mmCIF file of C-alpha atoms in Angstrom:
data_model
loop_
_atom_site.group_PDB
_atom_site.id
_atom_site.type_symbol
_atom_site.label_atom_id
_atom_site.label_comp_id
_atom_site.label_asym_id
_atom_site.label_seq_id
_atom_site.Cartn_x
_atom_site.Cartn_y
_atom_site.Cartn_z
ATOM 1 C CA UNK A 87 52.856 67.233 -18.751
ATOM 2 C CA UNK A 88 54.557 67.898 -21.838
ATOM 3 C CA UNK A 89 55.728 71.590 -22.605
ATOM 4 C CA UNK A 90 57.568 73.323 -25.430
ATOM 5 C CA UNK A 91 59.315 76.562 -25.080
ATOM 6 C CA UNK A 92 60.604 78.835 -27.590
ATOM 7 C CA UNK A 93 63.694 81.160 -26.945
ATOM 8 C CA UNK A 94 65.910 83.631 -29.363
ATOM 9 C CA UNK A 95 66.240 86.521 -30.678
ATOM 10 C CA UNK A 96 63.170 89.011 -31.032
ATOM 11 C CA UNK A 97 64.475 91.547 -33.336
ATOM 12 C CA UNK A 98 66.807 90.959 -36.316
ATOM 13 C CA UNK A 99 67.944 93.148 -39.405
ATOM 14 C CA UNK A 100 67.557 92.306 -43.159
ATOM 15 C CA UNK A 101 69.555 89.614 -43.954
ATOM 16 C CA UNK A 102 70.566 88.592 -40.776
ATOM 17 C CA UNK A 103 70.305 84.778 -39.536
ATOM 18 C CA UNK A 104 67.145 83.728 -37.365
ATOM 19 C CA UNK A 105 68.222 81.093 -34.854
ATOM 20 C CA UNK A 106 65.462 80.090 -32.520
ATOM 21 C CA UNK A 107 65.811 77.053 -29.730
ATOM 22 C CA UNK A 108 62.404 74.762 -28.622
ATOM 23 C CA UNK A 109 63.650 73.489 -25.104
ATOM 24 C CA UNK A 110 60.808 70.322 -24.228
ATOM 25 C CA UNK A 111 60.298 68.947 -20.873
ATOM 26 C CA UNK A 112 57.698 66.200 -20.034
ATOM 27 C CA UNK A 113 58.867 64.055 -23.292
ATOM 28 C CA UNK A 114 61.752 63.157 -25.400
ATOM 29 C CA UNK A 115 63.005 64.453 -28.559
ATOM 30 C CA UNK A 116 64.093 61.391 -29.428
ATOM 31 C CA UNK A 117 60.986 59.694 -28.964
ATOM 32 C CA UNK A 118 58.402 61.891 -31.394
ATOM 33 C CA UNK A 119 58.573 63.878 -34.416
ATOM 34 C CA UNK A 120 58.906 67.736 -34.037
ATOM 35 C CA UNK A 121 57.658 71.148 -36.090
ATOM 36 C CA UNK A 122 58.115 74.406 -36.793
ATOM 37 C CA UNK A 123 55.198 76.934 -37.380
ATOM 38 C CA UNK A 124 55.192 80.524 -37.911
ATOM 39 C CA UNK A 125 51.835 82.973 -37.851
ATOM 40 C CA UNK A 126 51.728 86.299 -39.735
ATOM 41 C CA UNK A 127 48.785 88.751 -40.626
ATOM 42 C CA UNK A 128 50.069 88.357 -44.163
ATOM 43 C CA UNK A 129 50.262 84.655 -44.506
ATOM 44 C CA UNK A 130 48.058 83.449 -42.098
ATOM 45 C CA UNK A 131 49.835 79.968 -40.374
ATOM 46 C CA UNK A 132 52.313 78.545 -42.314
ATOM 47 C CA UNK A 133 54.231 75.068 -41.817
ATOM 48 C CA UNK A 134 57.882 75.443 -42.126
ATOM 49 C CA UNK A 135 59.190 71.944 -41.677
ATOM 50 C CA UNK A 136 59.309 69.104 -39.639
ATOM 51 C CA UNK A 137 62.607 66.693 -38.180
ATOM 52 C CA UNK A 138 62.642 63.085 -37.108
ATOM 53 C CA UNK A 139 63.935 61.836 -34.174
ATOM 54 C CA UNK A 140 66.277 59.948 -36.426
ATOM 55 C CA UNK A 141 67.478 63.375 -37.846
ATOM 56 C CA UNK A 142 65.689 63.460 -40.725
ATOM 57 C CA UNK A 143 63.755 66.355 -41.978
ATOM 58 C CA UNK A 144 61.350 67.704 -44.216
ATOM 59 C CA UNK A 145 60.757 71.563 -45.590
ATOM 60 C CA UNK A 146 58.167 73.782 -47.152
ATOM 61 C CA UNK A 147 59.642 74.241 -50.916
ATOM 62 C CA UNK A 148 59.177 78.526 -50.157
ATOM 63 C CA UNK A 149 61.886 78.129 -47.621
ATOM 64 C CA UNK A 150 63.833 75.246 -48.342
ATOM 65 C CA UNK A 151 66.551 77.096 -49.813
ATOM 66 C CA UNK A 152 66.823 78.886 -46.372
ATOM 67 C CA UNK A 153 66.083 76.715 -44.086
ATOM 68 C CA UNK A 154 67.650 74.955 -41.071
ATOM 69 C CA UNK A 155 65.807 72.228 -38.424
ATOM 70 C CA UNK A 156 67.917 70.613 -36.567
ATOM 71 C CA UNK A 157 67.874 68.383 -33.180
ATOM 72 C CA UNK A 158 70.396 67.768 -29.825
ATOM 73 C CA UNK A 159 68.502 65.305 -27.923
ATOM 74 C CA UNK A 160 71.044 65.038 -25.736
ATOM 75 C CA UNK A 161 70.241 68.181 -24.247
ATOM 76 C CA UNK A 162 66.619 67.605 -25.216
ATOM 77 C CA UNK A 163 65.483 70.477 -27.588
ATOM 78 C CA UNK A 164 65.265 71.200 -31.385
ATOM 79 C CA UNK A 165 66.072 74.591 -33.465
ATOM 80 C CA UNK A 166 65.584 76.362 -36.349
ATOM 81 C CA UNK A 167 68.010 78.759 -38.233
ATOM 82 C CA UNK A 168 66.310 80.876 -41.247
ATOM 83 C CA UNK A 169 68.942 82.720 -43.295
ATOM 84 C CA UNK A 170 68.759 86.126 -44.953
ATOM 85 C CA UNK A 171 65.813 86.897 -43.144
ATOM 86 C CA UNK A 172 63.523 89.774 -44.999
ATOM 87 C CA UNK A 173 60.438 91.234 -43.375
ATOM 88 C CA UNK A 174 57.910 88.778 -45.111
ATOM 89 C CA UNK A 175 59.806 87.010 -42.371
ATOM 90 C CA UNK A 176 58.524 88.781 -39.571
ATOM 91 C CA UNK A 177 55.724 86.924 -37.570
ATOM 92 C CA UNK A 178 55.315 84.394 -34.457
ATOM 93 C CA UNK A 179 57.365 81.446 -34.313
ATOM 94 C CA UNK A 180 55.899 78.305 -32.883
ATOM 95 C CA UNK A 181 57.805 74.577 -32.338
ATOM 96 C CA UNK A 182 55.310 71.711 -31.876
ATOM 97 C CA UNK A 183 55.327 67.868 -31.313
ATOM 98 C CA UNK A 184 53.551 65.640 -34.173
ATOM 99 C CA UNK A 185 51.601 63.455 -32.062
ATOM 100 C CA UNK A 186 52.157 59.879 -32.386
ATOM 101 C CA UNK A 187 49.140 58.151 -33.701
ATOM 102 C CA UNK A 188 47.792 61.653 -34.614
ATOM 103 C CA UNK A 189 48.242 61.321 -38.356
ATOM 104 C CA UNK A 190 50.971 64.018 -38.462
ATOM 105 C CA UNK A 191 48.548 66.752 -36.435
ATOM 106 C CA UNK A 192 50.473 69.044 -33.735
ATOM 107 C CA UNK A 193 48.903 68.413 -30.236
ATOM 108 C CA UNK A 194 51.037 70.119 -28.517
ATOM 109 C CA UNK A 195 52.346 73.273 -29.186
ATOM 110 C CA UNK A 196 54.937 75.834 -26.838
ATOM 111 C CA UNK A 197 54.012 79.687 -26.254
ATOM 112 C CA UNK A 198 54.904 81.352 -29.281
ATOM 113 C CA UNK A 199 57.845 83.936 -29.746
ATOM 114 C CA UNK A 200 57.826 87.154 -32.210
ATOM 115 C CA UNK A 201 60.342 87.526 -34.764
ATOM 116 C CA UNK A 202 60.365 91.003 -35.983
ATOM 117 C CA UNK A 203 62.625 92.200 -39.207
ATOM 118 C CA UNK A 204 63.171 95.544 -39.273
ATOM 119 C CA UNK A 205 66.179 97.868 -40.256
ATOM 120 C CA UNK B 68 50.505 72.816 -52.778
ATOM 121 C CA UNK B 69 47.258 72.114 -51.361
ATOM 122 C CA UNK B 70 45.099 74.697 -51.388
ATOM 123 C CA UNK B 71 43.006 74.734 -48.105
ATOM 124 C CA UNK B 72 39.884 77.081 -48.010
ATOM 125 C CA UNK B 73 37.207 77.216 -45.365
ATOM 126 C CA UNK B 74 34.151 79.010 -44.938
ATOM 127 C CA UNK B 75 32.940 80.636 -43.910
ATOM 128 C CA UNK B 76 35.297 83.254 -43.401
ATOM 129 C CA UNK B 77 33.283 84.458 -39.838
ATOM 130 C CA UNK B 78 30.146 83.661 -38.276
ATOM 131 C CA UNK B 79 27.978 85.111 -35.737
ATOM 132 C CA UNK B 80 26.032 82.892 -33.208
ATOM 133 C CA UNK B 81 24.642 82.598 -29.705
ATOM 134 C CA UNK B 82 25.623 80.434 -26.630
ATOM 135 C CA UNK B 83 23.864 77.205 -27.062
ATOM 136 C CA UNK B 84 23.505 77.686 -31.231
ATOM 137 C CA UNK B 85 24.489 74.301 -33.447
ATOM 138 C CA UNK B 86 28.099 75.630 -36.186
ATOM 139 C CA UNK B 87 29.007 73.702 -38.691
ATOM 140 C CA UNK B 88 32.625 75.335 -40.221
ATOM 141 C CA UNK B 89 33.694 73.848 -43.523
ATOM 142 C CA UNK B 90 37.066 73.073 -45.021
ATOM 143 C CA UNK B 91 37.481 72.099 -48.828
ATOM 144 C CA UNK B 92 40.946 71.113 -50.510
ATOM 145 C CA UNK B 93 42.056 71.664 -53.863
ATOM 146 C CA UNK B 94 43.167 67.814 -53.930
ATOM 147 C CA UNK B 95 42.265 64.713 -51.624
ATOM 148 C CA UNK B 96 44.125 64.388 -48.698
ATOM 149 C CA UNK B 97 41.959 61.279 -47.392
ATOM 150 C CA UNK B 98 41.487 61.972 -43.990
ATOM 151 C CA UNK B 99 44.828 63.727 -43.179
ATOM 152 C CA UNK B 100 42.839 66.111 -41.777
ATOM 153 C CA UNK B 101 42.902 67.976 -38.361
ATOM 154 C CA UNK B 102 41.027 71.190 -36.505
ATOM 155 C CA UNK B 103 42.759 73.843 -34.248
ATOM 156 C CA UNK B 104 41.298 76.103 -31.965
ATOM 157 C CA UNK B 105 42.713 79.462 -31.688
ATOM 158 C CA UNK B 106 42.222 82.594 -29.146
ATOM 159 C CA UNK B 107 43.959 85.670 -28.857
ATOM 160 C CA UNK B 108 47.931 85.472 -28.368
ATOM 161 C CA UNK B 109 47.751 82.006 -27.824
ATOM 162 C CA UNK B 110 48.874 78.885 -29.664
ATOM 163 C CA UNK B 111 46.849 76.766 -31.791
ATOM 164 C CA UNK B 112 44.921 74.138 -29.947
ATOM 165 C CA UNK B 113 44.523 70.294 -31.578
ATOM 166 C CA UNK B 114 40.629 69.621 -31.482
ATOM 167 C CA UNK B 115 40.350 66.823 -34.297
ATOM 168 C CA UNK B 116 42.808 64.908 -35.689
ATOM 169 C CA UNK B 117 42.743 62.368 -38.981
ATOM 170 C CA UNK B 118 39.616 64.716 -39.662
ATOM 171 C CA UNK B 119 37.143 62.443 -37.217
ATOM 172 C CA UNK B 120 38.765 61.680 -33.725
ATOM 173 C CA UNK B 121 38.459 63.891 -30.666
ATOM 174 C CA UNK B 122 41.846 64.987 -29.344
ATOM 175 C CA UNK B 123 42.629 63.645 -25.767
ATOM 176 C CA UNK B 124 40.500 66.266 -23.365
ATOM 177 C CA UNK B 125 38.425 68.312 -25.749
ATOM 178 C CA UNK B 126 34.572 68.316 -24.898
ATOM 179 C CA UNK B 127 32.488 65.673 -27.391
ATOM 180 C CA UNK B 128 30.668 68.789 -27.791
ATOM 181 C CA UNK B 129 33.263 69.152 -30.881
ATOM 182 C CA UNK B 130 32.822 66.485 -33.376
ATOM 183 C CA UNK B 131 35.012 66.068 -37.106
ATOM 184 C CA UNK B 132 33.614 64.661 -40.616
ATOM 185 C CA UNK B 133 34.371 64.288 -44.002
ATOM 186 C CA UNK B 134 37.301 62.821 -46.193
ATOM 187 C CA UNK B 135 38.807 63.377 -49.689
ATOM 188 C CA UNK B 136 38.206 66.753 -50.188
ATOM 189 C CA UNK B 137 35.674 68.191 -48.050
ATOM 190 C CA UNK B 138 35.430 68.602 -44.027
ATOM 191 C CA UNK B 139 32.962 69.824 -41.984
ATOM 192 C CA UNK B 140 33.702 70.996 -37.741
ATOM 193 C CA UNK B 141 30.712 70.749 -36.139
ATOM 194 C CA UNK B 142 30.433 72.520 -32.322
ATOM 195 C CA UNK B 143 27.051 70.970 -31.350
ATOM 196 C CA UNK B 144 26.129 73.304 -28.505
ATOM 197 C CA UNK B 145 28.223 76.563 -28.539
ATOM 198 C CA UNK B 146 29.920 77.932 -25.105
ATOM 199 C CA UNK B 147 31.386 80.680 -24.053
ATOM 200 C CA UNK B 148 34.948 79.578 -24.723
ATOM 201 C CA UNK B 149 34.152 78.394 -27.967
ATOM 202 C CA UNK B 150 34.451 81.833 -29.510
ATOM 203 C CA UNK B 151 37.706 81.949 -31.347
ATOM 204 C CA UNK B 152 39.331 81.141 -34.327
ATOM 205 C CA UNK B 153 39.201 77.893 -36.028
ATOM 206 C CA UNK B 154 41.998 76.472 -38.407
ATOM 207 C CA UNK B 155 41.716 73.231 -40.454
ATOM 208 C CA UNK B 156 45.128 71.843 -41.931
ATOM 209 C CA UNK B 157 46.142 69.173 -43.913
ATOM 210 C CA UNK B 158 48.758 66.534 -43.597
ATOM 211 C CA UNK B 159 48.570 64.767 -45.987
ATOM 212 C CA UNK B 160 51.731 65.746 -48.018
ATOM 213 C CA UNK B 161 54.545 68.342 -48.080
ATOM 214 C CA UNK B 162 53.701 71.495 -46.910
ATOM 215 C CA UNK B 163 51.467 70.693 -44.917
ATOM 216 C CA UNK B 164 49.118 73.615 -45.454
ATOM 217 C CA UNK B 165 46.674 74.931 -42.790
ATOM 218 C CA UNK B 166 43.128 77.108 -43.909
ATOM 219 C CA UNK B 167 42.800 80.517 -43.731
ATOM 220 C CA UNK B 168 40.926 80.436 -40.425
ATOM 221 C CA UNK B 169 37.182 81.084 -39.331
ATOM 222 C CA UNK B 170 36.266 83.449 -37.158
ATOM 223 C CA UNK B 171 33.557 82.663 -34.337
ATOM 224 C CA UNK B 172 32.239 85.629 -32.776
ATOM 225 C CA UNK B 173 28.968 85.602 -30.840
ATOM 226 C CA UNK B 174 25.809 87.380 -31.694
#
């Protein structure tokens, strides 16, 4: 069974650096493709980007300029860094595999973790 | 971007009613096209994927059509669990950009 989880910091300050982790188990990162997804009231759910398990990577254009997703599949996991984080930034965080086959849909996602950016 | 929009925005039914939920994009994304589920503080669930196959597990109660531009989720006999929130998203280019939900409440 293949499971994502999401770790990092909860609560950051304006224009701080949001570093989250995706730890999977039940699959390897260098096997699929792999996501990041936020959810806000504001903006509804939003794609932020996705990396190959070659390294390569693709961003949303709002972000790109702030963006991070990188991979370690030696210890098996992915992250995300988001600089000078505002409080349009504040919302849930989600990492997800791109199914293979799946043309490019999540199908499996981990829990979820808040970010919240407040001073 | 692609502009996703689906309607409607919430609907009311009854255990056992037919919903059809509708997604439209602003350009064709062929049939780069997939359905979430969605309940309260919980992830998004893959239903539908390249807008017409059944995810692995999901009941065939849950069925996908349409390309180009317009998609239509169809639950064929509504349960209990189906009430949530229902997202369609494309992925058919960068961003990949995901409707503004519809909400399924029962009646």
């Amino acid at each position: 069974q293949v499971q994502l989880q999401e770790s990092g910091p909860g609560l950051l300050k304006p224009s701080e650096t949001l570093s989250l982790t995706c730890s999977v188990s039940g699959a390897s990162t260098s096997t699929y493709y792999w996501s990041w997804i936020r959810q806000s009231p504001e903006k509804g759910l939003e794609w932020i980007g996705h990396i190959y398990n070659s390294g390569d990577t693709n961003y949303n254009p709002s972000l790109k300029r702030r963006v991070t997703i990188s991979i370690d599949t030696s210890k098996n996991q992915f992250s995300l860094r988001l600089n000078s984080v505002t409080a349009a930034d504040t919302a849930v965080y989600y990492c997800a595999r791109v199914g293979s086959g799946h043309y490019d849909a999540c199908d499996v996602w981990g829990q979820g973790t808040k970010v919240i950016v407040s001073s | 971007d692609i502009q996703m929009t689906q309607s409607p925005s919430s609907v009311s039914a009854s255990v056992g009613d037919r919903v059809a939920i509708t997604c439209r994009a602003s350009q064709g994304v062929s049939t780069w096209l997939a359905w979430y589920q969605q309940k309260p503080g919980t992830a998004p669930k893959l239903l539908i994927y390249g807008a017409s196959s059944l995810q692995s597990g999901v009941p065939s109660r849950f069925s996908g059509s349409g390309s180009g531009t317009e998609f239509t989720l169809t639950i064929s006999s509504l349960q209990p669990e189906d009430f949530a929130t229902y997202y369609c998203q494309q992925t058919n280019s960068f961003p990949n950009t995901f409707g503004q939900g519809t909400k399924l409440e029962i009646k």
